[in-house]
Amino acid sequence: MENDANLKFHQQLLLISENLVTEDVAALKFLCRDLLQLSKLEGVKSAADIFRLLMAQDYLNAEDTFLLAELLYRIKCHSLLEKIGYTRQKVQEHLHEKGRVSPYRQMLYELSENITNEMLKEITFLLQNRLPKRWITPSALDLLTLLEKQDLLTKDNVQILEDVCETVSPDLLEIIDCYKKAKDNKAANFTQGFPELNVELHGEFSNAEDESKTISSYKMDGPHRGFCLIINNVNFSRSQRKGSCKDAEQLEKVFTWLGLDVRTYTDLTSGAIINVMQTWQHVQDHKDRNCFICCILSHGESGAIYGTDDKLVSIRVLMTHFTAKQCPQLAAKPKLFFIQACQGNNIQRPVYVDTDGPTPDSSPVQERVSPVESIPEEADFLLGMATVDRCVAFRHIEEGAWYIQALCSKLQLLVPRGEDILSILTQVNEDVARRSSPSGIKKQMPQPAYTLRRKFIFPIPLAPPPSQQHRGF
């Protein structure tokens, strides 16, 4: 019986290891730096290697799997907890008495999770005199590990982190301050006090959340939220979409705040747009992401958008790159597309207001296509159109497009309230519908279409919305 139990235990470990990607293994290695010999950690290639090291040190066995549960909880792989008989709530209940990951290690890991790629570049620049020459920083964890190796960062001295965070993103100081306050409180149990910050940082919903709401919502508790592509077509042969860069900048700020890894492309031809879709269709890292978002800002016609070469690309064709068959890594995961483009061209441009459509005399005849027809015939897609079919979408040449600015505004207002995406888009509709052109006679109505099977709810970020952030110089 004992042999059977050990066999089952090892099978569980192997299954968990197979479901952890490279980034997860790196996170586990980092969280175990205070528990295992660093020389042995250097040789780790998989999660199974870490499990073997933990078992060799009696940290992990068939009778006691809590440390593994804690590690999976820390890296937000909550769906794997059930493999060893735990739930997120059960882990939280026992952290204060059984937790082994130090508050210092937790703090560093939380910082790494909240440092964006852009922040990492800025931090690396600030520390260039302290880093090896020609050293490239692959990740925030790698940078923190190097600082520890150089003894520039210890549990009793985090000044170097405070200095760079103060310059790059003062909001990150809250994470460090929480650690220091707990550390300075001699009566405090660090392991008891710090996990609550851990929960808040990633916007998990409270334990009192209605279980039925969790079941009816897409899973958004993975270690990585997802990728967000922004295609911003500004310069065309006969026109320039002034104000679009403001839209792209706002979208990047908001979706980065929401935890997505944002990639922006500017001035793509029709062929380049399709090439980008094909490239991201085959990205293996989708496997460990919760969702996929794509925003396209361009001129358009019914059911299509223009490349900068003035050639049309079907919205449906773009979206079908991410069906379950074409992109298995995103199967059963929500895929959101937001399109800022005219879907018709019978307009007259008023002063200060531009539109996302070509002039009438240059527009080819286009068969009418409704947003519903643009969505692939399978579940888990959402298409947010700036306007209904055959109509124009307005864009202020300085302030940006009505639709995109309303979308960014409502996401910042309503995500912290726990609203789902369809409720948010309904309020976007109301916002845009209330607007009018300077002449007072031009109106616009956005139109979402979707095949979502569950509620899509962004986890609530710890940081304030971009509109409330004020960076010093």
Coordinates of C-alpha atoms in Angstrom, one line a residue:
M1 CA 0.0 0.0 0.0
E2 CA 2.9 2.3 0.9
N3 CA 4.5 1.7 -2.5
D4 CA 1.1 2.4 -4.2
A5 CA 0.8 5.7 -2.3
N6 CA 4.4 6.7 -3.3
L7 CA 3.7 5.9 -6.9
K8 CA 0.6 7.9 -6.9
F9 CA 2.4 10.8 -5.3
H10 CA 5.2 10.8 -7.9
Q11 CA 2.6 10.6 -10.6
Q12 CA 0.9 13.7 -9.2
L13 CA 4.3 15.5 -9.1
L14 CA 5.0 14.5 -12.7
L15 CA 1.6 15.8 -13.8
I16 CA 2.1 19.1 -12.1
S17 CA 5.6 19.4 -13.6
E18 CA 4.3 18.8 -17.1
N19 CA 1.8 21.7 -16.6
L20 CA 4.3 24.2 -15.6
V21 CA 6.1 26.3 -18.3
T22 CA 9.6 27.8 -18.3
E23 CA 8.5 31.0 -16.5
D24 CA 6.9 28.9 -13.8
V25 CA 10.0 26.9 -13.2
A26 CA 12.0 30.2 -13.0
A27 CA 9.6 31.5 -10.4
L28 CA 9.8 28.2 -8.3
K29 CA 13.6 28.4 -8.4
F30 CA 13.5 31.9 -7.1
L31 CA 11.1 31.2 -4.3
C32 CA 13.2 28.3 -3.2
R33 CA 16.5 30.2 -3.0
D34 CA 16.3 30.4 0.8
L35 CA 15.4 26.7 1.1
L36 CA 17.8 24.9 -1.2
Q37 CA 21.5 25.0 -2.0
L38 CA 22.0 27.6 -4.7
S39 CA 24.6 25.4 -6.5
K40 CA 22.0 22.7 -6.9
L41 CA 19.3 25.2 -8.0
E42 CA 21.6 26.4 -10.8
G43 CA 21.3 23.0 -12.5
V44 CA 17.5 22.9 -12.4
K45 CA 15.9 22.4 -15.8
S46 CA 12.3 21.5 -14.9
A47 CA 9.8 21.6 -12.0
A48 CA 10.4 17.9 -11.4
D49 CA 14.1 18.7 -10.6
I50 CA 12.9 21.2 -7.9
F51 CA 10.5 18.6 -6.5
R52 CA 13.4 16.1 -6.2
L53 CA 15.6 18.6 -4.4
L54 CA 12.7 19.4 -2.0
M55 CA 12.1 15.8 -1.3
A56 CA 15.8 15.2 -0.7
Q57 CA 15.7 17.9 2.0
D58 CA 12.5 16.5 3.5
Y59 CA 10.5 19.6 2.6
L60 CA 8.1 17.5 0.4
N61 CA 6.7 14.0 0.8
A62 CA 3.5 12.1 0.2
E63 CA 2.3 12.9 3.8
D64 CA 3.1 16.6 3.7
T65 CA 2.7 18.5 0.4
F66 CA 2.0 21.9 1.9
L67 CA 5.2 23.6 0.7
L68 CA 4.3 22.6 -2.9
A69 CA 0.8 23.9 -2.4
E70 CA 2.3 27.2 -1.1
L71 CA 4.6 27.5 -4.1
L72 CA 1.8 26.9 -6.5
Y73 CA -0.3 29.4 -4.7
R74 CA 2.5 32.0 -4.8
I75 CA 3.0 31.7 -8.6
K76 CA -0.8 31.7 -9.1
C77 CA -1.2 28.2 -10.5
H78 CA -4.3 27.7 -8.5
S79 CA -5.8 25.1 -10.9
L80 CA -3.0 22.7 -10.0
L81 CA -3.7 22.8 -6.3
E82 CA -6.5 20.2 -6.6
K83 CA -3.9 17.7 -7.8
I84 CA -2.5 17.5 -4.3
G85 CA -5.8 18.0 -2.4
Y86 CA -5.7 21.7 -1.8
T87 CA -7.7 24.8 -2.8
R88 CA -6.7 28.4 -2.8
Q89 CA -8.8 29.1 0.3
K90 CA -7.3 26.1 2.2
V91 CA -3.7 27.3 1.5
Q92 CA -4.5 30.8 2.7
E93 CA -6.0 29.4 5.9
H94 CA -2.7 27.5 6.8
L95 CA -0.1 30.0 5.5
H96 CA 0.3 31.7 8.9
E97 CA 1.4 28.4 10.6
K98 CA 2.9 26.3 7.8
G99 CA 4.2 28.8 5.3
R100 CA 8.0 28.5 4.5
V101 CA 8.6 31.1 1.8
S102 CA 10.0 34.1 3.7
P103 CA 8.4 37.5 3.6
Y104 CA 11.6 38.8 1.9
R105 CA 11.3 36.3 -0.9
Q106 CA 7.6 37.0 -1.3
M107 CA 8.3 40.7 -1.5
L108 CA 10.9 40.2 -4.2
Y109 CA 8.7 37.9 -6.2
E110 CA 5.7 40.3 -6.0
L111 CA 8.0 43.1 -7.3
S112 CA 9.0 41.0 -10.2
E113 CA 5.4 40.3 -11.1
N114 CA 4.6 44.0 -11.1
I115 CA 7.6 45.2 -13.1
T116 CA 6.7 45.6 -16.7
N117 CA 9.1 45.1 -19.6
E118 CA 9.4 48.9 -20.0
M119 CA 10.1 49.3 -16.3
L120 CA 12.8 46.6 -16.5
K121 CA 14.6 48.4 -19.2
E122 CA 14.6 51.6 -17.2
I123 CA 15.8 49.8 -14.1
T124 CA 18.6 48.1 -16.0
F125 CA 19.7 51.5 -17.4
L126 CA 19.8 53.0 -13.9
L127 CA 21.9 50.1 -12.6
Q128 CA 24.2 49.8 -15.6
N129 CA 27.3 50.7 -13.6
R130 CA 26.6 47.9 -11.2
L131 CA 25.8 45.2 -13.8
P132 CA 28.3 43.2 -15.7
K133 CA 29.3 44.7 -19.1
R134 CA 27.1 43.5 -22.0
W135 CA 24.9 41.7 -19.5
I136 CA 21.3 41.4 -20.9
T137 CA 18.5 41.2 -18.4
P138 CA 16.1 38.4 -19.5
S139 CA 13.6 39.0 -16.7
A140 CA 13.0 40.9 -13.4
L141 CA 13.8 37.7 -11.5
D142 CA 17.2 37.4 -13.2
L143 CA 18.0 41.0 -12.2
L144 CA 17.0 40.5 -8.6
T145 CA 19.0 37.2 -8.4
L146 CA 22.1 39.0 -9.7
L147 CA 21.7 41.8 -7.2
E148 CA 21.5 39.2 -4.4
K149 CA 24.6 37.5 -5.7
Q150 CA 26.5 40.8 -5.7
D151 CA 25.3 41.3 -2.1
L152 CA 23.7 44.6 -3.2
L153 CA 20.3 43.2 -2.0
T154 CA 19.6 41.4 1.2
K155 CA 16.7 40.9 3.6
D156 CA 18.1 43.6 5.8
N157 CA 19.0 46.0 3.0
V158 CA 16.6 46.8 0.2
Q159 CA 17.7 50.4 -0.4
I160 CA 18.8 49.7 -4.0
L161 CA 15.2 48.6 -4.8
E162 CA 13.7 51.7 -3.1
D163 CA 16.0 53.9 -5.1
V164 CA 15.1 52.5 -8.5
C165 CA 11.4 52.1 -7.7
E166 CA 11.2 55.7 -6.6
T167 CA 12.5 56.8 -10.0
V168 CA 10.8 54.2 -12.3
S169 CA 7.4 53.5 -10.6
P170 CA 6.7 54.9 -7.1
D171 CA 3.7 52.6 -6.8
L172 CA 6.0 49.7 -6.4
L173 CA 7.3 51.2 -3.1
E174 CA 4.0 50.1 -1.5
I175 CA 5.2 46.5 -1.8
I176 CA 8.6 47.3 -0.2
D177 CA 7.0 49.4 2.5
C178 CA 4.7 46.6 3.5
Y179 CA 7.6 44.2 3.9
K180 CA 9.6 46.8 6.0
K181 CA 6.7 47.5 8.3
A182 CA 6.2 43.8 9.0
K183 CA 9.9 43.3 9.5
D184 CA 10.2 46.2 11.9
N185 CA 7.3 44.9 14.0
K186 CA 9.1 42.5 16.2
A187 CA 5.8 41.0 17.5
A188 CA 4.5 40.3 14.0
N189 CA 4.5 36.9 12.4
F190 CA 5.9 37.7 8.9
T191 CA 4.3 34.7 7.2
Q192 CA 1.0 35.6 8.7
G193 CA 1.0 39.2 7.7
F194 CA 2.5 39.2 4.2
P195 CA 0.2 36.9 2.2
E196 CA -2.7 39.4 2.4
L197 CA -0.6 41.8 0.4
N198 CA 0.1 39.0 -2.0
V199 CA -3.6 38.6 -2.6
E200 CA -4.2 42.3 -3.0
L201 CA -1.4 42.8 -5.5
H202 CA -2.9 40.5 -8.0
G203 CA -6.4 41.6 -7.6
E204 CA -7.8 38.2 -6.4
F205 CA -11.4 38.3 -5.3
S206 CA -12.1 38.1 -1.6
N207 CA -12.9 34.8 0.1
A208 CA -16.5 36.0 0.5
E209 CA -17.0 36.0 -3.2
D210 CA -20.0 34.1 -4.4
E211 CA -18.9 30.7 -5.6
S212 CA -21.4 30.7 -8.3
K213 CA -19.8 33.8 -9.7
T214 CA -16.5 32.1 -9.9
I215 CA -17.9 29.1 -11.7
S216 CA -19.7 31.4 -14.3
S217 CA -16.5 33.4 -15.0
Y218 CA -13.5 32.7 -17.1
K219 CA -10.4 31.7 -15.1
M220 CA -8.2 34.7 -14.7
D221 CA -6.0 33.6 -11.8
G222 CA -3.1 32.2 -13.8
P223 CA 0.5 33.5 -13.3
H224 CA 0.3 35.5 -16.5
R225 CA -2.7 37.4 -17.7
G226 CA -2.2 37.3 -21.5
F227 CA -0.9 39.2 -24.5
C228 CA -2.4 42.4 -25.8
L229 CA -1.6 43.4 -29.4
I230 CA -2.1 47.0 -30.5
I231 CA -1.9 47.7 -34.3
N232 CA -1.9 51.4 -34.8
N233 CA -2.1 52.5 -38.4
V234 CA -1.5 56.3 -38.6
N235 CA 0.2 57.1 -41.9
F236 CA -1.7 56.3 -45.2
S237 CA -0.8 57.5 -48.7
R238 CA -3.6 60.0 -48.8
S239 CA -4.2 60.7 -45.1
Q240 CA -2.9 60.7 -41.6
R241 CA -5.0 59.4 -38.6
K242 CA -4.2 62.3 -36.2
G243 CA -5.0 61.5 -32.6
S244 CA -4.5 57.7 -33.0
C245 CA -1.2 57.7 -31.2
K246 CA -3.0 59.1 -28.2
D247 CA -5.4 56.1 -28.4
A248 CA -2.5 53.6 -28.7
E249 CA -0.8 55.2 -25.7
Q250 CA -3.9 55.0 -23.6
L251 CA -4.6 51.4 -24.6
E252 CA -1.1 50.4 -23.7
K253 CA -1.2 52.1 -20.3
V254 CA -4.6 50.6 -19.4
F255 CA -4.0 47.0 -20.5
T256 CA -0.6 47.0 -18.9
W257 CA -2.3 48.2 -15.7
L258 CA -4.7 45.2 -16.1
G259 CA -1.7 42.8 -16.1
L260 CA -1.3 42.1 -19.9
D261 CA 1.9 42.0 -21.8
V262 CA 1.4 44.7 -24.4
R263 CA 3.0 44.7 -27.9
T264 CA 2.4 47.7 -30.2
Y265 CA 2.8 47.7 -34.0
T266 CA 2.7 50.9 -36.0
D267 CA 1.8 51.5 -39.7
L268 CA 1.3 47.9 -41.0
T269 CA 0.3 47.0 -44.5
S270 CA -2.4 44.5 -45.1
G271 CA 0.1 41.7 -45.6
A272 CA 2.0 42.8 -42.5
I273 CA -1.2 42.7 -40.4
I274 CA -1.8 39.1 -41.5
N275 CA 1.8 38.2 -40.8
V276 CA 1.5 39.5 -37.3
M277 CA -1.7 37.4 -36.7
Q278 CA 0.1 34.3 -38.1
T279 CA 3.1 34.9 -35.8
W280 CA 1.0 35.3 -32.7
Q281 CA -1.2 32.4 -33.7
H282 CA 1.7 30.1 -33.2
V283 CA 3.1 31.5 -29.9
Q284 CA 3.4 28.7 -27.5
D285 CA 3.3 31.0 -24.4
H286 CA -0.5 31.4 -24.9
K287 CA -0.7 28.1 -23.1
D288 CA 0.0 29.7 -19.7
R289 CA -2.1 32.8 -20.4
N290 CA -5.6 33.5 -19.3
C291 CA -6.8 35.4 -22.4
F292 CA -5.8 37.2 -25.6
I293 CA -6.6 40.8 -26.6
C294 CA -6.1 42.6 -29.9
C295 CA -6.8 46.2 -30.6
I296 CA -6.7 47.6 -34.2
L297 CA -6.8 51.3 -34.9
S298 CA -7.1 52.1 -38.6
H299 CA -9.4 53.1 -41.5
G300 CA -12.1 50.6 -42.4
E301 CA -15.0 49.5 -44.4
S302 CA -17.9 47.1 -43.7
G303 CA -16.4 44.0 -42.0
A304 CA -12.8 45.0 -42.8
I305 CA -9.9 47.3 -41.9
Y306 CA -7.3 48.9 -44.1
G307 CA -3.6 48.3 -44.1
T308 CA -1.4 51.3 -44.8
D309 CA -1.2 50.1 -48.4
D310 CA -4.9 50.9 -48.7
K311 CA -5.8 47.2 -49.1
L312 CA -8.6 45.7 -47.0
V313 CA -8.3 42.8 -44.6
S314 CA -11.4 41.0 -43.4
I315 CA -11.9 41.2 -39.6
R316 CA -13.2 37.7 -39.7
V317 CA -10.1 36.4 -41.4
L318 CA -8.0 38.1 -38.7
M319 CA -10.0 36.6 -35.8
T320 CA -10.0 33.1 -37.2
H321 CA -6.3 32.8 -36.7
F322 CA -7.2 32.3 -33.0
T323 CA -9.9 29.7 -33.2
A324 CA -9.3 26.5 -31.2
K325 CA -8.2 24.6 -34.3
Q326 CA -5.8 27.3 -35.5
C327 CA -4.5 28.2 -32.0
P328 CA -5.0 25.3 -29.6
Q329 CA -3.1 27.1 -26.8
L330 CA -6.1 29.6 -26.6
A331 CA -8.8 27.0 -26.8
A332 CA -11.6 27.7 -24.3
K333 CA -10.0 31.0 -23.3
P334 CA -11.5 34.4 -24.0
K335 CA -10.3 36.3 -27.1
L336 CA -11.2 40.0 -27.2
F337 CA -10.9 42.2 -30.3
F338 CA -11.5 45.9 -30.2
I339 CA -11.7 47.7 -33.6
Q340 CA -11.5 51.4 -34.0
A341 CA -12.3 51.9 -37.7
C342 CA -15.2 53.2 -39.8
Q343 CA -17.6 50.7 -41.2
G344 CA -18.9 53.0 -43.9
N345 CA -17.9 56.3 -45.6
N346 CA -20.8 58.5 -46.2
I347 CA -19.6 61.3 -43.9
Q348 CA -18.7 64.9 -43.8
R349 CA -15.6 65.9 -41.7
P350 CA -16.3 68.7 -39.3
V351 CA -13.6 70.9 -37.8
Y352 CA -11.3 69.2 -35.2
V353 CA -13.1 65.9 -35.8
D354 CA -11.6 63.3 -38.0
T355 CA -13.0 59.9 -39.1
D356 CA -11.6 56.5 -39.5
G357 CA -12.7 55.9 -43.1
P358 CA -11.4 56.9 -46.5
T359 CA -12.9 59.7 -48.5
P360 CA -16.0 58.6 -50.4
D361 CA -14.5 58.8 -53.9
S362 CA -11.7 56.5 -53.0
S363 CA -13.8 53.8 -51.4
P364 CA -14.5 50.5 -53.3
V365 CA -18.0 49.1 -53.1
Q366 CA -18.1 46.7 -50.2
E367 CA -20.8 44.2 -49.3
R368 CA -22.4 44.8 -46.0
V369 CA -21.1 42.6 -43.2
S370 CA -22.5 42.7 -39.6
P371 CA -20.3 42.3 -36.6
V372 CA -21.9 39.0 -35.7
E373 CA -20.9 37.7 -39.2
S374 CA -17.3 38.8 -38.5
I375 CA -16.9 36.6 -35.4
P376 CA -15.7 33.0 -36.0
E377 CA -18.4 30.4 -35.6
E378 CA -17.2 29.1 -32.2
A379 CA -17.2 30.1 -28.6
D380 CA -15.1 32.5 -26.5
F381 CA -14.8 35.5 -28.9
L382 CA -15.7 39.1 -28.3
L383 CA -15.6 41.8 -31.0
G384 CA -16.0 45.4 -29.9
M385 CA -16.7 47.6 -32.9
A386 CA -16.4 51.4 -32.6
T387 CA -19.5 51.8 -34.7
V388 CA -22.4 49.9 -36.2
D389 CA -22.1 48.7 -39.8
R390 CA -22.0 51.3 -42.7
C391 CA -21.3 54.1 -40.3
V392 CA -18.4 56.3 -39.4
A393 CA -16.3 56.2 -36.2
F394 CA -15.2 59.7 -35.0
R395 CA -11.7 60.5 -33.8
H396 CA -10.7 63.9 -32.3
I397 CA -7.4 64.9 -33.9
E398 CA -5.9 65.8 -30.5
E399 CA -7.9 63.8 -27.9
G400 CA -8.2 60.6 -29.8
A401 CA -11.2 58.4 -30.9
W402 CA -14.5 58.6 -29.0
Y403 CA -14.7 54.9 -28.7
I404 CA -11.2 54.2 -27.5
Q405 CA -11.1 57.0 -25.0
A406 CA -14.5 55.9 -23.6
L407 CA -13.3 52.2 -23.5
C408 CA -10.1 53.2 -21.6
S409 CA -12.1 55.5 -19.2
K410 CA -14.7 52.8 -18.4
L411 CA -12.2 50.1 -17.9
Q412 CA -10.3 52.2 -15.4
L413 CA -13.6 53.1 -13.6
L414 CA -15.4 49.8 -13.6
V415 CA -12.7 47.1 -13.4
P416 CA -12.0 48.1 -9.8
R417 CA -15.7 47.6 -9.1
G418 CA -15.6 44.0 -10.4
E419 CA -17.8 44.6 -13.4
D420 CA -17.6 42.1 -16.3
I421 CA -16.6 43.2 -19.8
L422 CA -20.1 43.2 -21.3
S423 CA -21.4 45.5 -18.5
I424 CA -18.4 47.7 -19.2
L425 CA -19.0 47.8 -22.9
T426 CA -22.7 48.7 -22.3
Q427 CA -21.5 51.8 -20.4
V428 CA -19.0 52.5 -23.2
N429 CA -22.0 52.5 -25.6
E430 CA -23.9 55.0 -23.4
D431 CA -20.8 57.3 -23.1
V432 CA -20.2 57.4 -26.9
A433 CA -23.9 57.8 -27.7
R434 CA -24.0 60.9 -25.5
R435 CA -21.2 62.5 -27.6
S436 CA -21.7 64.6 -30.7
S437 CA -19.5 66.4 -33.2
P438 CA -18.9 70.1 -32.9
S439 CA -21.8 70.7 -35.2
G440 CA -24.0 68.8 -32.9
I441 CA -25.4 66.6 -35.7
K442 CA -22.9 63.8 -35.9
K443 CA -23.5 60.8 -33.6
Q444 CA -21.9 57.4 -33.1
M445 CA -23.0 54.1 -31.6
P446 CA -20.5 51.3 -30.9
Q447 CA -21.6 47.7 -31.3
P448 CA -20.2 44.6 -29.4
A449 CA -20.8 41.1 -30.7
Y450 CA -19.7 38.0 -28.8
T451 CA -19.8 34.3 -28.4
L452 CA -18.5 34.3 -24.8
R453 CA -19.8 31.4 -22.7
R454 CA -18.9 33.0 -19.3
K455 CA -18.4 36.3 -17.7
F456 CA -15.1 37.9 -18.4
I457 CA -13.9 39.8 -15.3
F458 CA -10.5 41.4 -15.1
P459 CA -8.8 40.8 -11.6
I460 CA -8.7 44.1 -9.8
P461 CA -5.1 45.6 -9.9
L462 CA -3.5 46.8 -6.8
A463 CA -2.1 49.9 -8.4
P464 CA -4.4 52.9 -9.1
P465 CA -5.7 53.4 -12.6
P466 CA -3.3 55.2 -15.0
S467 CA -5.5 58.2 -15.0
Q468 CA -4.9 58.6 -11.2
Q469 CA -1.1 58.0 -11.4
H470 CA 1.2 61.0 -11.2
R471 CA 4.8 60.3 -11.9
G472 CA 7.4 62.7 -10.6
F473 CA 10.5 63.9 -12.4

